mmCIF file of C-alpha atoms in Angstrom:
data_model
loop_
_atom_site.group_PDB
_atom_site.id
_atom_site.type_symbol
_atom_site.label_atom_id
_atom_site.label_comp_id
_atom_site.label_asym_id
_atom_site.label_seq_id
_atom_site.Cartn_x
_atom_site.Cartn_y
_atom_site.Cartn_z
ATOM 1 C CA MET S 1 145.145 -99.065 -73.034
ATOM 2 C CA ARG S 2 145.929 -101.903 -75.436
ATOM 3 C CA ILE S 3 147.155 -101.455 -78.996
ATOM 4 C CA ALA S 4 148.608 -103.933 -81.480
ATOM 5 C CA PHE S 5 151.273 -103.356 -84.117
ATOM 6 C CA LYS S 6 151.424 -105.666 -87.133
ATOM 7 C CA ALA S 7 154.466 -105.943 -89.392
ATOM 8 C CA ALA S 8 155.855 -108.222 -92.090
ATOM 9 C CA THR S 9 158.845 -108.954 -89.844
ATOM 10 C CA VAL S 10 159.353 -108.419 -86.117
ATOM 11 C CA ILE S 11 162.894 -108.755 -84.760
ATOM 12 C CA THR S 12 162.267 -109.761 -81.177
ATOM 13 C CA ASP S 13 165.898 -110.230 -80.057
ATOM 14 C CA VAL S 14 168.696 -108.615 -82.055
ATOM 15 C CA LEU S 15 171.698 -110.517 -80.677
ATOM 16 C CA ALA S 16 169.969 -113.921 -80.763
ATOM 17 C CA ASP S 17 168.740 -113.093 -84.290
ATOM 18 C CA ASP S 18 165.205 -114.065 -83.320
ATOM 19 C CA ALA S 19 162.542 -112.811 -85.711
ATOM 20 C CA VAL S 20 158.939 -113.603 -86.585
ATOM 21 C CA ASP S 21 157.336 -113.078 -89.991
ATOM 22 C CA ASP S 22 153.780 -111.737 -90.330
ATOM 23 C CA ALA S 23 153.765 -110.862 -86.653
ATOM 24 C CA ILE S 24 151.820 -108.910 -84.054
ATOM 25 C CA VAL S 25 153.204 -107.028 -81.057
ATOM 26 C CA LEU S 26 150.576 -106.267 -78.426
ATOM 27 C CA VAL S 27 151.308 -103.326 -76.140
ATOM 28 C CA GLU S 28 149.482 -102.531 -72.916
ATOM 29 C CA ASP S 29 150.271 -99.110 -71.450
ATOM 30 C CA ASP S 30 154.083 -98.926 -71.661
ATOM 31 C CA LEU S 31 154.833 -102.667 -71.625
ATOM 32 C CA ILE S 32 154.835 -105.390 -74.245
ATOM 33 C CA ALA S 33 152.017 -107.811 -73.448
ATOM 34 C CA TRP S 34 152.542 -110.345 -76.243
ATOM 35 C CA ALA S 35 154.548 -110.882 -79.427
ATOM 36 C CA GLY S 36 154.273 -113.630 -82.029
ATOM 37 C CA PRO S 37 152.652 -114.761 -85.275
ATOM 38 C CA ALA S 38 149.590 -112.760 -86.269
ATOM 39 C CA ALA S 39 147.605 -115.969 -86.655
ATOM 40 C CA ALA S 40 148.129 -116.763 -82.970
ATOM 41 C CA ALA S 41 147.544 -113.284 -81.571
ATOM 42 C CA PRO S 42 145.224 -112.990 -78.550
ATOM 43 C CA ALA S 43 141.680 -111.975 -79.379
ATOM 44 C CA GLY S 44 140.287 -108.775 -77.978
ATOM 45 C CA GLU S 45 138.945 -105.334 -78.721
ATOM 46 C CA HIS S 46 141.928 -103.139 -79.437
ATOM 47 C CA PRO S 47 143.159 -101.087 -82.391
ATOM 48 C CA VAL S 48 145.659 -102.663 -84.779
ATOM 49 C CA VAL S 49 148.249 -100.496 -86.525
ATOM 50 C CA ASP S 50 149.340 -102.171 -89.757
ATOM 51 C CA LEU S 51 152.940 -101.286 -90.610
ATOM 52 C CA GLY S 52 152.794 -103.185 -93.886
ATOM 53 C CA GLU S 53 156.006 -104.683 -95.245
ATOM 54 C CA ARG S 54 158.191 -102.899 -92.732
ATOM 55 C CA VAL S 55 160.506 -104.405 -90.131
ATOM 56 C CA LEU S 56 159.624 -103.750 -86.494
ATOM 57 C CA LEU S 57 162.399 -103.957 -83.908
ATOM 58 C CA PRO S 58 163.285 -102.636 -80.449
ATOM 59 C CA GLY S 59 163.997 -98.926 -80.150
ATOM 60 C CA LEU S 60 167.626 -97.841 -79.895
ATOM 61 C CA MET S 61 169.787 -96.470 -77.089
ATOM 62 C CA ASP S 62 172.194 -93.557 -77.138
ATOM 63 C CA ALA S 63 174.068 -93.915 -73.858
ATOM 64 C CA HIS S 64 175.857 -90.573 -74.053
ATOM 65 C CA VAL S 65 174.050 -87.393 -75.085
ATOM 66 C CA HIS S 66 174.074 -83.728 -74.081
ATOM 67 C CA LEU S 67 170.656 -82.240 -74.723
ATOM 68 C CA ALA S 68 171.875 -78.801 -73.634
ATOM 69 C CA PHE S 69 174.424 -78.658 -76.480
ATOM 70 C CA ASP S 70 173.322 -77.848 -80.034
ATOM 71 C CA ALA S 71 176.120 -79.621 -81.995
ATOM 72 C CA GLY S 72 177.241 -76.301 -83.475
ATOM 73 C CA ALA S 73 180.783 -75.033 -83.814
ATOM 74 C CA ASP S 74 180.798 -73.776 -80.193
ATOM 75 C CA PRO S 75 177.961 -75.432 -78.280
ATOM 76 C CA VAL S 76 179.261 -74.220 -74.927
ATOM 77 C CA ALA S 77 179.136 -70.556 -75.933
ATOM 78 C CA SER S 78 175.736 -71.100 -77.512
ATOM 79 C CA MET S 79 174.363 -72.690 -74.334
ATOM 80 C CA LEU S 80 175.821 -70.038 -72.038
ATOM 81 C CA ALA S 81 174.353 -67.249 -74.173
ATOM 82 C CA ARG S 82 170.799 -68.510 -73.659
ATOM 83 C CA ASP S 83 168.553 -67.916 -70.677
ATOM 84 C CA GLU S 84 166.998 -70.873 -68.898
ATOM 85 C CA GLU S 85 163.813 -71.014 -70.967
ATOM 86 C CA ALA S 86 165.765 -70.870 -74.216
ATOM 87 C CA ARG S 87 168.007 -73.675 -72.950
ATOM 88 C CA LEU S 88 164.954 -75.772 -72.132
ATOM 89 C CA ASP S 89 163.488 -75.127 -75.581
ATOM 90 C CA GLY S 90 166.747 -76.265 -77.159
ATOM 91 C CA MET S 91 166.725 -79.409 -75.034
ATOM 92 C CA ARG S 92 163.127 -80.143 -76.031
ATOM 93 C CA LEU S 93 164.141 -79.874 -79.675
ATOM 94 C CA ALA S 94 167.116 -82.195 -79.112
ATOM 95 C CA ALA S 95 164.881 -84.754 -77.367
ATOM 96 C CA ARG S 96 162.467 -84.649 -80.311
ATOM 97 C CA GLN S 97 165.334 -85.081 -82.792
ATOM 98 C CA LEU S 98 166.659 -88.079 -80.894
ATOM 99 C CA VAL S 99 163.340 -89.906 -80.701
ATOM 100 C CA ASP S 100 162.539 -89.133 -84.345
ATOM 101 C CA SER S 101 165.878 -90.800 -85.171
ATOM 102 C CA GLY S 102 164.794 -93.981 -83.383
ATOM 103 C CA VAL S 103 166.439 -93.344 -80.005
ATOM 104 C CA THR S 104 163.925 -94.451 -77.388
ATOM 105 C CA PHE S 105 166.354 -94.502 -74.429
ATOM 106 C CA ALA S 106 169.205 -92.103 -73.704
ATOM 107 C CA ARG S 107 171.466 -91.048 -70.873
ATOM 108 C CA ASP S 108 171.994 -87.288 -70.614
ATOM 109 C CA LEU S 109 175.473 -87.031 -69.125
ATOM 110 C CA GLY S 110 175.771 -83.396 -68.214
ATOM 111 C CA ALA S 111 173.618 -80.273 -68.234
ATOM 112 C CA PRO S 112 173.155 -77.110 -66.171
ATOM 113 C CA ALA S 113 171.509 -77.568 -62.795
ATOM 114 C CA GLY S 114 168.041 -79.096 -62.882
ATOM 115 C CA LEU S 115 167.377 -78.807 -66.613
ATOM 116 C CA SER S 116 167.791 -82.416 -67.726
ATOM 117 C CA ALA S 117 165.548 -83.649 -64.900
ATOM 118 C CA ARG S 118 162.851 -81.196 -66.010
ATOM 119 C CA ILE S 119 162.995 -82.477 -69.590
ATOM 120 C CA ARG S 120 162.941 -86.099 -68.380
ATOM 121 C CA ASP S 121 159.852 -85.410 -66.304
ATOM 122 C CA GLU S 122 158.106 -83.621 -69.185
ATOM 123 C CA ILE S 123 158.749 -86.645 -71.407
ATOM 124 C CA ARG S 124 157.431 -89.035 -68.744
ATOM 125 C CA ALA S 125 154.277 -86.947 -68.412
ATOM 126 C CA GLY S 126 153.707 -86.965 -72.172
ATOM 127 C CA LYS S 127 154.194 -83.204 -72.460
ATOM 128 C CA THR S 128 157.366 -83.372 -74.564
ATOM 129 C CA PRO S 129 158.173 -86.027 -77.194
ATOM 130 C CA GLY S 130 161.453 -87.738 -76.461
ATOM 131 C CA PRO S 131 163.206 -90.913 -75.379
ATOM 132 C CA ARG S 132 163.173 -92.401 -71.920
ATOM 133 C CA LEU S 133 165.924 -90.536 -70.117
ATOM 134 C CA MET S 134 168.389 -91.271 -67.378
ATOM 135 C CA VAL S 135 169.970 -87.969 -66.386
ATOM 136 C CA ALA S 136 173.179 -87.199 -64.540
ATOM 137 C CA GLY S 137 172.453 -83.562 -63.759
ATOM 138 C CA ARG S 138 175.620 -81.528 -63.202
ATOM 139 C CA PRO S 139 178.862 -83.425 -63.830
ATOM 140 C CA LEU S 140 181.215 -83.700 -60.866
ATOM 141 C CA THR S 141 184.552 -82.061 -61.690
ATOM 142 C CA ARG S 142 187.595 -80.626 -59.940
ATOM 143 C CA PRO S 143 187.616 -76.840 -59.359
ATOM 144 C CA ASN S 144 187.848 -75.230 -62.808
ATOM 145 C CA GLY S 145 187.880 -78.741 -64.273
ATOM 146 C CA HIS S 146 186.270 -80.142 -67.410
ATOM 147 C CA CYS S 147 182.776 -78.648 -67.873
ATOM 148 C CA TRP S 148 183.141 -76.501 -64.748
ATOM 149 C CA PHE S 149 180.723 -74.021 -66.372
ATOM 150 C CA MET S 150 177.836 -76.411 -65.693
ATOM 151 C CA GLY S 151 179.463 -78.683 -63.136
ATOM 152 C CA ASN S 152 179.408 -79.413 -59.427
ATOM 153 C CA GLU S 153 182.974 -78.763 -58.299
ATOM 154 C CA ILE S 154 184.644 -81.110 -55.840
ATOM 155 C CA ASP S 155 187.997 -80.761 -54.068
ATOM 156 C CA GLY S 156 188.176 -83.821 -51.830
ATOM 157 C CA PRO S 157 186.284 -86.912 -50.634
ATOM 158 C CA ASP S 158 183.941 -85.097 -48.238
ATOM 159 C CA ARG S 159 182.901 -82.585 -50.881
ATOM 160 C CA ALA S 160 182.608 -85.443 -53.389
ATOM 161 C CA ARG S 161 180.146 -87.334 -51.189
ATOM 162 C CA ALA S 162 178.120 -84.195 -50.628
ATOM 163 C CA ALA S 163 178.013 -83.487 -54.372
ATOM 164 C CA VAL S 164 176.656 -86.964 -55.106
ATOM 165 C CA GLY S 165 173.833 -86.354 -52.650
ATOM 166 C CA GLU S 166 173.133 -82.921 -54.102
ATOM 167 C CA GLU S 167 172.717 -84.249 -57.632
ATOM 168 C CA ILE S 168 170.475 -87.121 -56.551
ATOM 169 C CA GLU S 169 168.396 -84.715 -54.448
ATOM 170 C CA ALA S 170 168.033 -82.548 -57.560
ATOM 171 C CA GLY S 171 166.659 -85.512 -59.520
ATOM 172 C CA ALA S 172 169.688 -87.227 -61.030
ATOM 173 C CA ASP S 173 169.321 -90.913 -61.984
ATOM 174 C CA LEU S 174 173.082 -91.481 -62.120
ATOM 175 C CA VAL S 175 176.303 -89.608 -61.413
ATOM 176 C CA LYS S 176 178.818 -88.329 -63.983
ATOM 177 C CA VAL S 177 182.406 -87.639 -62.924
ATOM 178 C CA MET S 178 185.159 -86.035 -64.992
ATOM 179 C CA VAL S 179 188.147 -88.256 -64.273
ATOM 180 C CA THR S 180 190.367 -86.504 -66.842
ATOM 181 C CA GLY S 181 190.285 -83.145 -68.533
ATOM 182 C CA GLY S 182 188.518 -82.613 -71.839
ATOM 183 C CA ARG S 183 189.150 -80.975 -75.172
ATOM 184 C CA MET S 184 186.165 -78.608 -74.833
ATOM 185 C CA THR S 185 187.448 -76.987 -71.608
ATOM 186 C CA PRO S 186 190.612 -74.876 -71.907
ATOM 187 C CA GLY S 187 192.996 -75.296 -69.006
ATOM 188 C CA THR S 188 192.211 -78.977 -68.444
ATOM 189 C CA ASP S 189 194.362 -81.913 -69.518
ATOM 190 C CA PRO S 190 192.821 -84.980 -71.220
ATOM 191 C CA LEU S 191 195.955 -86.951 -70.359
ATOM 192 C CA ARG S 192 195.891 -86.230 -66.630
ATOM 193 C CA PHE S 193 193.958 -87.871 -63.780
ATOM 194 C CA GLU S 194 192.199 -84.733 -62.490
ATOM 195 C CA VAL S 195 190.429 -85.919 -59.349
ATOM 196 C CA SER S 196 192.074 -87.623 -56.404
ATOM 197 C CA GLU S 197 191.799 -91.360 -55.859
ATOM 198 C CA ALA S 198 190.119 -90.650 -52.520
ATOM 199 C CA ALA S 199 187.516 -88.361 -54.118
ATOM 200 C CA LEU S 200 186.770 -90.819 -56.907
ATOM 201 C CA ALA S 201 186.428 -93.690 -54.421
ATOM 202 C CA ALA S 202 184.060 -91.558 -52.334
ATOM 203 C CA ILE S 203 181.919 -90.767 -55.376
ATOM 204 C CA VAL S 204 181.553 -94.429 -56.313
ATOM 205 C CA ASP S 205 180.909 -95.547 -52.739
ATOM 206 C CA GLU S 206 178.292 -92.858 -52.057
ATOM 207 C CA ALA S 207 176.523 -93.309 -55.392
ATOM 208 C CA HIS S 208 176.293 -97.067 -54.953
ATOM 209 C CA ARG S 209 175.147 -96.631 -51.348
ATOM 210 C CA LEU S 210 172.333 -94.437 -52.660
ATOM 211 C CA GLY S 211 171.460 -96.904 -55.409
ATOM 212 C CA VAL S 212 172.683 -95.102 -58.524
ATOM 213 C CA THR S 213 175.420 -95.806 -61.057
ATOM 214 C CA VAL S 214 178.527 -93.812 -61.937
ATOM 215 C CA ALA S 215 179.648 -92.849 -65.444
ATOM 216 C CA ALA S 216 183.254 -91.671 -65.705
ATOM 217 C CA HIS S 217 184.644 -89.434 -68.451
ATOM 218 C CA ALA S 218 188.182 -90.666 -69.236
ATOM 219 C CA LEU S 219 190.266 -89.673 -72.263
ATOM 220 C CA SER S 220 193.563 -91.371 -71.449
ATOM 221 C CA THR S 221 194.974 -94.647 -70.180
ATOM 222 C CA VAL S 222 195.658 -93.152 -66.757
ATOM 223 C CA GLY S 223 192.036 -92.037 -66.534
ATOM 224 C CA VAL S 224 190.612 -95.378 -67.649
ATOM 225 C CA ARG S 225 192.914 -97.114 -65.161
ATOM 226 C CA ALA S 226 191.703 -94.917 -62.289
ATOM 227 C CA ALA S 227 188.044 -95.355 -63.259
ATOM 228 C CA ALA S 228 188.393 -99.139 -63.466
ATOM 229 C CA ALA S 229 190.174 -99.312 -60.116
ATOM 230 C CA ALA S 230 187.431 -97.252 -58.470
ATOM 231 C CA GLY S 231 184.708 -99.580 -59.763
ATOM 232 C CA VAL S 232 182.672 -97.132 -61.831
ATOM 233 C CA ASP S 233 179.784 -98.595 -63.816
ATOM 234 C CA SER S 234 180.711 -97.180 -67.222
ATOM 235 C CA VAL S 235 183.700 -95.435 -68.734
ATOM 236 C CA GLU S 236 182.844 -92.793 -71.317
ATOM 237 C CA HIS S 237 185.106 -92.443 -74.372
ATOM 238 C CA ALA S 238 187.784 -94.738 -72.847
ATOM 239 C CA THR S 239 190.534 -93.644 -75.181
ATOM 240 C CA PHE S 240 193.884 -95.210 -74.302
ATOM 241 C CA ILE S 241 196.047 -92.170 -74.965
ATOM 242 C CA SER S 242 199.524 -92.405 -73.461
ATOM 243 C CA PRO S 243 201.395 -89.441 -71.930
ATOM 244 C CA GLU S 244 203.134 -89.061 -75.295
ATOM 245 C CA GLY S 245 199.758 -88.899 -77.035
ATOM 246 C CA GLY S 246 200.072 -92.297 -78.699
ATOM 247 C CA ASP S 247 198.579 -95.751 -78.272
ATOM 248 C CA GLY S 248 198.576 -96.631 -74.592
ATOM 249 C CA TYR S 249 196.302 -99.673 -74.706
ATOM 250 C CA ASP S 250 196.774 -101.590 -71.451
ATOM 251 C CA ALA S 251 195.551 -105.190 -71.222
ATOM 252 C CA ALA S 252 195.818 -105.106 -67.414
ATOM 253 C CA VAL S 253 193.384 -102.182 -67.262
ATOM 254 C CA VAL S 254 191.003 -104.060 -69.532
ATOM 255 C CA ARG S 255 191.152 -107.045 -67.201
ATOM 256 C CA ASP S 256 190.190 -104.692 -64.365
ATOM 257 C CA LEU S 257 187.203 -103.468 -66.387
ATOM 258 C CA VAL S 258 186.080 -107.041 -67.015
ATOM 259 C CA SER S 259 186.548 -107.976 -63.364
ATOM 260 C CA ALA S 260 184.491 -104.995 -62.201
ATOM 261 C CA GLY S 261 181.778 -105.568 -64.826
ATOM 262 C CA THR S 262 182.355 -102.027 -66.052
ATOM 263 C CA GLY S 263 180.959 -101.125 -69.465
ATOM 264 C CA VAL S 264 182.527 -98.794 -72.011
ATOM 265 C CA CYS S 265 180.708 -96.229 -74.134
ATOM 266 C CA PRO S 266 183.298 -95.384 -76.818
ATOM 267 C CA THR S 267 181.307 -92.535 -78.438
ATOM 268 C CA LEU S 268 182.948 -93.509 -81.704
ATOM 269 C CA GLY S 269 181.365 -92.203 -84.895
ATOM 270 C CA VAL S 270 182.553 -92.097 -88.479
ATOM 271 C CA ALA S 271 181.334 -88.720 -89.726
ATOM 272 C CA GLY S 272 183.487 -86.577 -87.433
ATOM 273 C CA ALA S 273 186.396 -88.992 -87.083
ATOM 274 C CA HIS S 274 188.670 -86.858 -89.281
ATOM 275 C CA ALA S 275 188.585 -84.102 -86.656
ATOM 276 C CA HIS S 276 189.541 -86.369 -83.736
ATOM 277 C CA PRO S 277 193.203 -86.346 -82.649
ATOM 278 C CA ILE S 278 193.306 -90.153 -82.590
ATOM 279 C CA PRO S 279 192.782 -91.905 -85.965
ATOM 280 C CA LEU S 280 189.637 -93.966 -86.407
ATOM 281 C CA ASP S 281 191.555 -97.197 -86.982
ATOM 282 C CA VAL S 282 193.416 -96.778 -83.675
ATOM 283 C CA ARG S 283 190.279 -95.955 -81.697
ATOM 284 C CA GLY S 284 188.395 -98.748 -83.442
ATOM 285 C CA GLY S 285 191.183 -101.149 -82.554
ATOM 286 C CA TRP S 286 190.745 -100.307 -78.887
ATOM 287 C CA VAL S 287 186.998 -100.931 -79.114
ATOM 288 C CA ALA S 288 187.548 -104.272 -80.853
ATOM 289 C CA GLN S 289 189.974 -105.385 -78.144
ATOM 290 C CA LEU S 290 187.611 -104.283 -75.376
ATOM 291 C CA HIS S 291 184.753 -106.201 -76.974
ATOM 292 C CA ALA S 292 186.873 -109.307 -77.522
ATOM 293 C CA ALA S 293 187.970 -109.216 -73.878
ATOM 294 C CA GLY S 294 184.356 -109.246 -72.697
ATOM 295 C CA VAL S 295 183.872 -105.590 -71.747
ATOM 296 C CA PRO S 296 180.199 -104.612 -72.287
ATOM 297 C CA ILE S 297 179.957 -102.042 -75.074
ATOM 298 C CA LEU S 298 177.306 -99.321 -74.851
ATOM 299 C CA ALA S 299 176.264 -97.559 -78.028
ATOM 300 C CA GLY S 300 176.578 -93.815 -77.590
ATOM 301 C CA THR S 301 177.504 -90.757 -79.602
ATOM 302 C CA ASP S 302 178.241 -87.705 -77.378
ATOM 303 C CA SER S 303 175.543 -85.978 -79.414
ATOM 304 C CA GLY S 304 175.469 -82.241 -78.933
ATOM 305 C CA ILE S 305 179.202 -81.595 -79.240
ATOM 306 C CA PRO S 306 180.602 -80.315 -82.573
ATOM 307 C CA ARG S 307 180.112 -82.715 -85.516
ATOM 308 C CA HIS S 308 177.886 -84.951 -83.364
ATOM 309 C CA PRO S 309 174.262 -84.041 -84.195
ATOM 310 C CA HIS S 310 171.228 -85.285 -82.343
ATOM 311 C CA VAL S 311 169.555 -85.992 -85.697
ATOM 312 C CA GLY S 312 170.631 -89.400 -86.969
ATOM 313 C CA GLY S 313 173.739 -89.515 -84.825
ATOM 314 C CA VAL S 314 172.827 -92.912 -83.421
ATOM 315 C CA VAL S 315 173.358 -94.550 -86.829
ATOM 316 C CA ASP S 316 176.757 -92.910 -87.213
ATOM 317 C CA GLY S 317 177.665 -94.309 -83.794
ATOM 318 C CA LEU S 318 176.662 -97.782 -84.956
ATOM 319 C CA ARG S 319 178.753 -97.280 -88.108
ATOM 320 C CA GLY S 320 181.681 -96.562 -85.803
ATOM 321 C CA LEU S 321 181.181 -99.832 -83.932
ATOM 322 C CA VAL S 322 180.985 -101.764 -87.204
ATOM 323 C CA ALA S 323 184.118 -99.982 -88.449
ATOM 324 C CA SER S 324 185.801 -101.194 -85.251
ATOM 325 C CA GLY S 325 185.187 -104.789 -86.249
ATOM 326 C CA LEU S 326 181.942 -105.582 -84.456
ATOM 327 C CA SER S 327 179.388 -107.399 -86.554
ATOM 328 C CA VAL S 328 176.183 -105.596 -87.432
ATOM 329 C CA ARG S 329 174.310 -107.742 -84.911
ATOM 330 C CA GLN S 330 176.871 -106.997 -82.188
ATOM 331 C CA ALA S 331 176.623 -103.271 -82.891
ATOM 332 C CA LEU S 332 172.825 -103.437 -82.787
ATOM 333 C CA ALA S 333 173.013 -105.363 -79.504
ATOM 334 C CA ALA S 334 175.107 -102.521 -78.037
ATOM 335 C CA ALA S 335 172.181 -100.219 -78.852
ATOM 336 C CA THR S 336 169.468 -102.598 -77.623
ATOM 337 C CA GLU S 337 169.159 -105.175 -74.838
ATOM 338 C CA SER S 338 172.790 -105.891 -73.931
ATOM 339 C CA GLY S 339 173.814 -102.237 -74.092
ATOM 340 C CA MET S 340 170.754 -101.082 -72.182
ATOM 341 C CA ARG S 341 171.373 -103.630 -69.448
ATOM 342 C CA ALA S 342 174.947 -102.367 -69.110
ATOM 343 C CA ALA S 343 173.538 -98.828 -68.838
ATOM 344 C CA GLY S 344 171.260 -99.882 -65.987
ATOM 345 C CA LEU S 345 167.942 -100.298 -67.808
ATOM 346 C CA GLU S 346 166.422 -103.737 -67.296
ATOM 347 C CA LYS S 347 163.773 -105.513 -69.402
ATOM 348 C CA ALA S 348 164.329 -103.217 -72.350
ATOM 349 C CA GLY S 349 165.772 -103.487 -75.839
ATOM 350 C CA ALA S 350 163.945 -106.654 -76.882
ATOM 351 C CA ILE S 351 160.380 -107.438 -77.896
ATOM 352 C CA LYS S 352 159.299 -109.827 -75.157
ATOM 353 C CA PRO S 353 156.347 -109.884 -72.748
ATOM 354 C CA GLY S 354 157.033 -107.657 -69.765
ATOM 355 C CA TYR S 355 159.660 -105.578 -71.570
ATOM 356 C CA LEU S 356 159.353 -101.843 -72.099
ATOM 357 C CA ALA S 357 157.276 -100.912 -75.131
ATOM 358 C CA ASP S 358 159.848 -99.012 -77.172
ATOM 359 C CA LEU S 359 159.680 -99.881 -80.886
ATOM 360 C CA ILE S 360 160.772 -98.596 -84.274
ATOM 361 C CA ALA S 361 159.736 -99.606 -87.796
ATOM 362 C CA VAL S 362 162.052 -99.309 -90.809
ATOM 363 C CA ASP S 363 161.694 -100.110 -94.482
ATOM 364 C CA THR S 364 164.516 -102.665 -94.770
ATOM 365 C CA ASP S 365 166.102 -105.201 -92.456
ATOM 366 C CA PRO S 366 168.875 -103.565 -90.363
ATOM 367 C CA ARG S 367 170.580 -106.925 -89.856
ATOM 368 C CA SER S 368 171.941 -106.418 -93.365
ATOM 369 C CA GLY S 369 173.359 -102.976 -92.532
ATOM 370 C CA VAL S 370 172.855 -100.284 -89.917
ATOM 371 C CA ASP S 371 172.028 -97.615 -92.516
ATOM 372 C CA ALA S 372 168.577 -99.213 -92.699
ATOM 373 C CA LEU S 373 167.916 -97.466 -89.383
ATOM 374 C CA LEU S 374 168.223 -93.963 -90.816
ATOM 375 C CA ASP S 375 165.015 -91.967 -90.373
ATOM 376 C CA PRO S 376 162.642 -94.700 -89.133
ATOM 377 C CA ALA S 377 159.101 -94.454 -90.424
ATOM 378 C CA PHE S 378 157.417 -95.201 -87.100
ATOM 379 C CA VAL S 379 158.498 -94.827 -83.474
ATOM 380 C CA VAL S 380 156.828 -95.941 -80.245
ATOM 381 C CA ALA S 381 158.372 -94.661 -77.001
ATOM 382 C CA ALA S 382 157.009 -95.702 -73.606
ATOM 383 C CA GLY S 383 153.958 -97.166 -75.348
ATOM 384 C CA ARG S 384 153.133 -93.890 -77.128
ATOM 385 C CA VAL S 385 153.318 -93.389 -80.885
ATOM 386 C CA VAL S 386 155.647 -90.393 -81.184
ATOM 387 C CA LYS S 387 156.435 -90.577 -84.917
ATOM 388 C CA ASP S 388 154.215 -91.839 -87.714
ATOM 389 C CA THR S 389 155.123 -91.058 -91.315
ATOM 390 C CA ILE S 390 153.133 -94.038 -92.557
ATOM 391 C CA ALA S 391 149.677 -92.583 -91.975
ATOM 392 C CA VAL S 392 150.525 -89.375 -93.819
ATOM 393 C CA THR S 393 152.105 -90.935 -96.924
#
């Protein structure tokens, strides 16, 4: 099926600052077939959706979400108290909230066995509104390690290899490994490297052999160092906390990240920054140095944990990148083509022929400020209109 979308301005490439006024974007199935001036649009019999004076741009990415968490005061207890169907209903709601906020691609980086793959498949089939999803399934963690309550526990390289295969067999698109402890799991240590070097190397080797990427949770310098040395594809959070709890930024580790082509998803927002043990200016300084060194930055929010809602969280994550010193365009790029490429999604995040048809329309130009992206009026995900407040106003 072909459908055209007409808008006063179409931003075709965020980082290159390419835009076309009075433009048409022609979509066929779930791909962009053509984009350019309305006067030059291909002729043909297809509906045209007129978005008026709005700005049309690529849909956004959130590279780190947890659909199974509800962003309440204790999302773990809330999740564990539900039966499977109630968990799935909560995940469906979270997927709807994300896509309504303009997120058309997300990575779910940890959920109870099989649930995230079910939601992904429902979205693909058009049964549940939501973003395109890459799902990690159960996170790999040491026995009683971070997120053990929904994890796949590993205690050595052989078990680690087997766990990678188990998650992929269960439908995972990538692998998540807990390199350090986490603040949401009592008895684990965010400062400590909590899996062995041999196990981490086995995870990366087996995942890459099977054609999937590895995302590594790391909340301290020692964890980031281990993840970089193992050659993971992205480091989540990547806080450079030293054993004393202070600033442990390590330029040598950053060089390892650059050499390995490893991206970083800092999950840095503004709204909940006051509750984080590391001040926003310190964390932002790390992000700025990573970006300046050439480390790919992936926009992501950790939505689902306390103070990180699925609704509108993506904009707060972009505010965090801007607060770190990235320009608005650089922050938007981390949520569109360059960030998506670093997350493993090709031909996405720009409005070009052959790219995925994921689009959002907003009332004002986001190149002047990311708050323009709050509550988009119109969202297309995988070629389907999933939100339209224009027709009902």
